[in-house]
Coordinates of N, CA and C in Angstrom, one line a residue:
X1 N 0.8 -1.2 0.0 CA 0.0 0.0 0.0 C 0.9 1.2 0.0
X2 N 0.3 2.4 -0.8 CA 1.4 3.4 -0.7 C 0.6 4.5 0.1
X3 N 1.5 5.5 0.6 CA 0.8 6.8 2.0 C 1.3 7.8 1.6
X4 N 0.7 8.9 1.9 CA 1.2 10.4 1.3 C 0.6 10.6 3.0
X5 N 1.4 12.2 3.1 CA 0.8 13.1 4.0 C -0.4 13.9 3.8
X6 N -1.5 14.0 4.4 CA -2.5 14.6 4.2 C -2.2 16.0 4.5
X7 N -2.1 17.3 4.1 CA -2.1 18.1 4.4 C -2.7 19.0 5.1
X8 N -4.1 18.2 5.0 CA -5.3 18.8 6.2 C -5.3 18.4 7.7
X9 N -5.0 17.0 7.7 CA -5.2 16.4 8.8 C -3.6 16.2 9.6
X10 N -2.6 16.6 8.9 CA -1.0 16.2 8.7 C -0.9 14.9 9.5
X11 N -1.5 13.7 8.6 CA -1.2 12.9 9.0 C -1.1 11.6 8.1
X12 N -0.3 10.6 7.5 CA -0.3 10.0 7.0 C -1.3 9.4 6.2
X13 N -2.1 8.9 5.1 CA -3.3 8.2 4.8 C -2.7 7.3 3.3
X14 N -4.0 6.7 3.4 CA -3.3 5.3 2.2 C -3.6 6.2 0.6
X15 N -3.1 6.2 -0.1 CA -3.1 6.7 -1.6 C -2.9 5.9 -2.8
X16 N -2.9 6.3 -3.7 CA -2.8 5.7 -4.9 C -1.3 5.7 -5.6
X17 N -0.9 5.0 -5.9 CA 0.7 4.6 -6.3 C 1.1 6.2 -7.5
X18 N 0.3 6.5 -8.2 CA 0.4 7.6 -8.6 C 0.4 9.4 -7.7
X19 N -0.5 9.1 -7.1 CA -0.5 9.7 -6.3 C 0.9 10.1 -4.8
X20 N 1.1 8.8 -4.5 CA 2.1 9.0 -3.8 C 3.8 8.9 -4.7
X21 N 3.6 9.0 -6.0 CA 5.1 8.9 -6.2 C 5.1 11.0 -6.9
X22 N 3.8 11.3 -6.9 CA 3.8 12.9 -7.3 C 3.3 13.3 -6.2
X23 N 4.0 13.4 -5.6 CA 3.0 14.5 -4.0 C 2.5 15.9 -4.6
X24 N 1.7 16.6 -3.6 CA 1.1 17.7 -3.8 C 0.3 18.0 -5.0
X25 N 0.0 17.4 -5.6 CA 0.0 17.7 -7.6 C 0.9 17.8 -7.7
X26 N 2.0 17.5 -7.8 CA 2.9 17.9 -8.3 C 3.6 16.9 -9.4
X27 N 3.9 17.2 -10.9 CA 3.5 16.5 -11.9 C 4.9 16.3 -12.5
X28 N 5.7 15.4 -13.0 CA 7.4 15.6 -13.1 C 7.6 15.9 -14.7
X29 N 8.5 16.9 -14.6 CA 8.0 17.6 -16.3 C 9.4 18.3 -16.8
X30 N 9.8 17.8 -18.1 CA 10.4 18.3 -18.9 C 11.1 19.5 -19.1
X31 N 12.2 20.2 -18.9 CA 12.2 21.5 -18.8 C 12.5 21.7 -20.4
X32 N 12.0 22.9 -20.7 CA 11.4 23.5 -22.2 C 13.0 23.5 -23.0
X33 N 13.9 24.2 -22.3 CA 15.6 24.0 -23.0 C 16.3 24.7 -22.0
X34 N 17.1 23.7 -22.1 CA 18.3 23.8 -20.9 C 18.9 24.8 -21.2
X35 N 19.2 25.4 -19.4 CA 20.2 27.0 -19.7 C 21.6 26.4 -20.7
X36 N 22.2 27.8 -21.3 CA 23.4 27.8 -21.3 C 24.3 27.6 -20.9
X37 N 25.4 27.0 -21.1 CA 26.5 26.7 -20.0 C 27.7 28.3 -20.3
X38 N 27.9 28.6 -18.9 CA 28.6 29.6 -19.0 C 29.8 29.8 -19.2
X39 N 30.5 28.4 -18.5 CA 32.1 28.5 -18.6 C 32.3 27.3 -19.9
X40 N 31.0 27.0 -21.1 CA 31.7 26.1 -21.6 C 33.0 26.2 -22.9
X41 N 33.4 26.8 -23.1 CA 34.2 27.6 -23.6 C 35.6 28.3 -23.0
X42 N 37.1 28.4 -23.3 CA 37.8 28.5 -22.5 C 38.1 30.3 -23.0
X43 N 38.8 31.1 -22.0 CA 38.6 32.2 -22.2 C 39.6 33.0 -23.7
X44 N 39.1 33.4 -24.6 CA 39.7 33.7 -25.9 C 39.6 35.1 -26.3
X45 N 40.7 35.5 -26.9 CA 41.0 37.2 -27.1 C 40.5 37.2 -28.5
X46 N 39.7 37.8 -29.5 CA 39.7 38.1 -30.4 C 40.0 39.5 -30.8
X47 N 40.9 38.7 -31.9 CA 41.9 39.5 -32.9 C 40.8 40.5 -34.1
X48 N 41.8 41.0 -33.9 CA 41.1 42.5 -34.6 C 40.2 42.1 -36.1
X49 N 40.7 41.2 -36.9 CA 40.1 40.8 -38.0 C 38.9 40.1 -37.5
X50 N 39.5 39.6 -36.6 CA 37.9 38.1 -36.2 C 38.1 37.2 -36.3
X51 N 39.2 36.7 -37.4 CA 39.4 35.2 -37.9 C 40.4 34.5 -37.0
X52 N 41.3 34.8 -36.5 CA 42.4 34.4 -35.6 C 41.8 34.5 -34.5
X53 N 42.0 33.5 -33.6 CA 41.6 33.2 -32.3 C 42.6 32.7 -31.6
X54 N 43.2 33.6 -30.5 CA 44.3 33.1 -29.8 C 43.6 32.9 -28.5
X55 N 44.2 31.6 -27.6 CA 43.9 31.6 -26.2 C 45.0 32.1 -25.7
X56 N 44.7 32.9 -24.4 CA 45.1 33.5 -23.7 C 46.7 33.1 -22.7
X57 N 48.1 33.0 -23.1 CA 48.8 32.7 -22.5 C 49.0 31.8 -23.1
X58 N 50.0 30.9 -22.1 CA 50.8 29.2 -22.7 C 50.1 28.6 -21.7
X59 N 50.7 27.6 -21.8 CA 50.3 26.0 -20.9 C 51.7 25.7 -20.0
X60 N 51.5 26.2 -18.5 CA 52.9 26.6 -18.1 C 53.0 25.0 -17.3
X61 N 51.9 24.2 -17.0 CA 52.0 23.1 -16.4 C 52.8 21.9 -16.4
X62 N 53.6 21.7 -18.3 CA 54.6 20.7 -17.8 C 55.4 21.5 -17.4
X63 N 56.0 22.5 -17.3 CA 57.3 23.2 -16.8 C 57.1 23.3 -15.0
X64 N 56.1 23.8 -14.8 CA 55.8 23.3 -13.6 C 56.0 22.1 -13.2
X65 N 55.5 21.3 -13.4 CA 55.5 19.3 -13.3 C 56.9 19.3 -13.3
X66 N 57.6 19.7 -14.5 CA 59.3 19.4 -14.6 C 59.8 20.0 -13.2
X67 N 59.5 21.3 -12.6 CA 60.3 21.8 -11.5 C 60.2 20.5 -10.0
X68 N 58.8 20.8 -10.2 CA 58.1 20.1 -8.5 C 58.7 18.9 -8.6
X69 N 58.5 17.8 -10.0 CA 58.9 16.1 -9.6 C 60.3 16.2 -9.8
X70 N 61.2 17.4 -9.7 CA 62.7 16.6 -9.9 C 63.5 16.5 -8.4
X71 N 64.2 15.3 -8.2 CA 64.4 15.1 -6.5 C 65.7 15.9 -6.7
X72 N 65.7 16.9 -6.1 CA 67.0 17.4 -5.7 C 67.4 17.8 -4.2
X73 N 66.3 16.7 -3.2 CA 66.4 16.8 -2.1 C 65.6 18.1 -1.2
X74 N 65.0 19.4 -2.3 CA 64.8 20.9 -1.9 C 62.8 20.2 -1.2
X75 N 62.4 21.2 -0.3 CA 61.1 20.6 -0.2 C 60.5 21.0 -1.0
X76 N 59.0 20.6 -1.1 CA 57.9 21.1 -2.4 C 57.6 22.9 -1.8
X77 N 57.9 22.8 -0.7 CA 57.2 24.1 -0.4 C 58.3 25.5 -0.6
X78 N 59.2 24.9 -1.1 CA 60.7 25.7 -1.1 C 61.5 25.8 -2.9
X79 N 60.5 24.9 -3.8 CA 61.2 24.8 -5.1 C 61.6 26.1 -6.0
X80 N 60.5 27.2 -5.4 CA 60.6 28.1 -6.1 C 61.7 29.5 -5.9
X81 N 62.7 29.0 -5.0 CA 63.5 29.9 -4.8 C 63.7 30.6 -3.8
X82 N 63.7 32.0 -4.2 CA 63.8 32.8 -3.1 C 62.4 33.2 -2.4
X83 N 61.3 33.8 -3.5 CA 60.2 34.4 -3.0 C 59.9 33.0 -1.9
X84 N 60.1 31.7 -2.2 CA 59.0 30.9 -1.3 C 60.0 30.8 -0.1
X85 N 61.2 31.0 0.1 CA 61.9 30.9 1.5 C 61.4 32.3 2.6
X86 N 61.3 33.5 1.7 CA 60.8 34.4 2.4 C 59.2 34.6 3.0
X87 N 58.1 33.7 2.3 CA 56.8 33.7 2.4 C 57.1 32.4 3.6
X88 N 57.8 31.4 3.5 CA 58.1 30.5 4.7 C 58.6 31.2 5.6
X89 N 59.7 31.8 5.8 CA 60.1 32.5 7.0 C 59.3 33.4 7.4
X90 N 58.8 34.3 6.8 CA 57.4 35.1 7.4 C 56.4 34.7 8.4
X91 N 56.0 33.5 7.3 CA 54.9 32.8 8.7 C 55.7 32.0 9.6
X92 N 56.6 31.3 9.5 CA 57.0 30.7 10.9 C 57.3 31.8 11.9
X93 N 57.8 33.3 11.2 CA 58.0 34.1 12.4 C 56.7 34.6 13.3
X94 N 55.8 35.0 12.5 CA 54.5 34.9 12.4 C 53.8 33.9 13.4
X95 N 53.7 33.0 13.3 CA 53.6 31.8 14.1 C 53.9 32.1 15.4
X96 N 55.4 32.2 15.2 CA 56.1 31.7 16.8 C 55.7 33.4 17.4
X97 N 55.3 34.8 17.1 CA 55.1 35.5 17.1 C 54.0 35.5 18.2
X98 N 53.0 34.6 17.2 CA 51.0 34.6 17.8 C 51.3 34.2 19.0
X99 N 52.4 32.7 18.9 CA 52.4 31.9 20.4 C 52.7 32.4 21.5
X100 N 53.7 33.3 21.4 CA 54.4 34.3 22.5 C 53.4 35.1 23.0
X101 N 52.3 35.7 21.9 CA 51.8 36.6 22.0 C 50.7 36.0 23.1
X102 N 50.1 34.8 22.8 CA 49.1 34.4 23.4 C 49.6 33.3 24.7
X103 N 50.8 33.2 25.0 CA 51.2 32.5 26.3 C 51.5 33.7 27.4
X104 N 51.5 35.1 26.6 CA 51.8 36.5 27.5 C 50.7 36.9 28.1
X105 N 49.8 36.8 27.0 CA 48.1 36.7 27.6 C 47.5 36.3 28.4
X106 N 47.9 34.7 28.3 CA 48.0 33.6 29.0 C 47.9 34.0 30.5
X107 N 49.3 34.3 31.0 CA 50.2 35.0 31.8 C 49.3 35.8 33.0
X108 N 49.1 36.7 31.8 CA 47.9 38.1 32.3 C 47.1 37.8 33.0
X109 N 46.3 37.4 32.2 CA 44.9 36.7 32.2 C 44.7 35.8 33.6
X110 N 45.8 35.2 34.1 CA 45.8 34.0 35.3 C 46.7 34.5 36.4
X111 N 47.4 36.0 36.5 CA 47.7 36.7 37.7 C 47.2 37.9 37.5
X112 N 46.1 38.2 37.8 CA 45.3 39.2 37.6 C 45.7 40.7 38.7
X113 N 45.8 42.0 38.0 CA 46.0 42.5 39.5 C 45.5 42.6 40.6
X114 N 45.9 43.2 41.8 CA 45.0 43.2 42.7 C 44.4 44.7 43.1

């Protein structure tokens, strides 16, 4: 037997197999034409004539891949030189910075004046 919710009574009752697989009226229906897809297409500069279509930049990814997978012992987070030792040293200083900051507080906070 199949049961829908009655809406009047809010409470379960026996229905019709049709009925309980469309609740409310509610009727399952075809949409008229599917939206557009917005990103389907990659992003392109058109050239002044119109006929030439260049995409935007290179494909820097195997050159990437070539840096990251070669073992030269360096870590992944350090391959890129100098800028990534300085964005590394920043936040560890950073870091050890907050901890100090918040063990001072700490401090504070648990010999209160009198």
């Amino acid at each position: 037997m199949y049961y829908k919710l009655s809406g009047f009574t809010q409470r379960l009752t026996g229905s019709a197999p049709s009925t309980a697989y469309s609740p409310q009226g509610l009727k399952p229906s075809v949409p008229a034409d599917p939206a557009p897809m917005i990103f389907a297409t990659p992003t392109k500069v058109v050239s002044e004539s119109g006929s030439v279509v260049e995409y935007m930049g290179t494909n820097k990814v195997p050159d990437l891949q070539k840096l990251f997978q070669k073992s030269d012992g360096v870590p992944v987070h350090l391959k890129r030189g100098l800028p990534d030792k300085l964005l590394y040293r920043s936040t560890m200083a950073l870091t050890v910075g907050g901890v100090l900051y918040c063990l001072v507080a700490l401090y504070i906070a648990a010999h209160p004046r009198k």
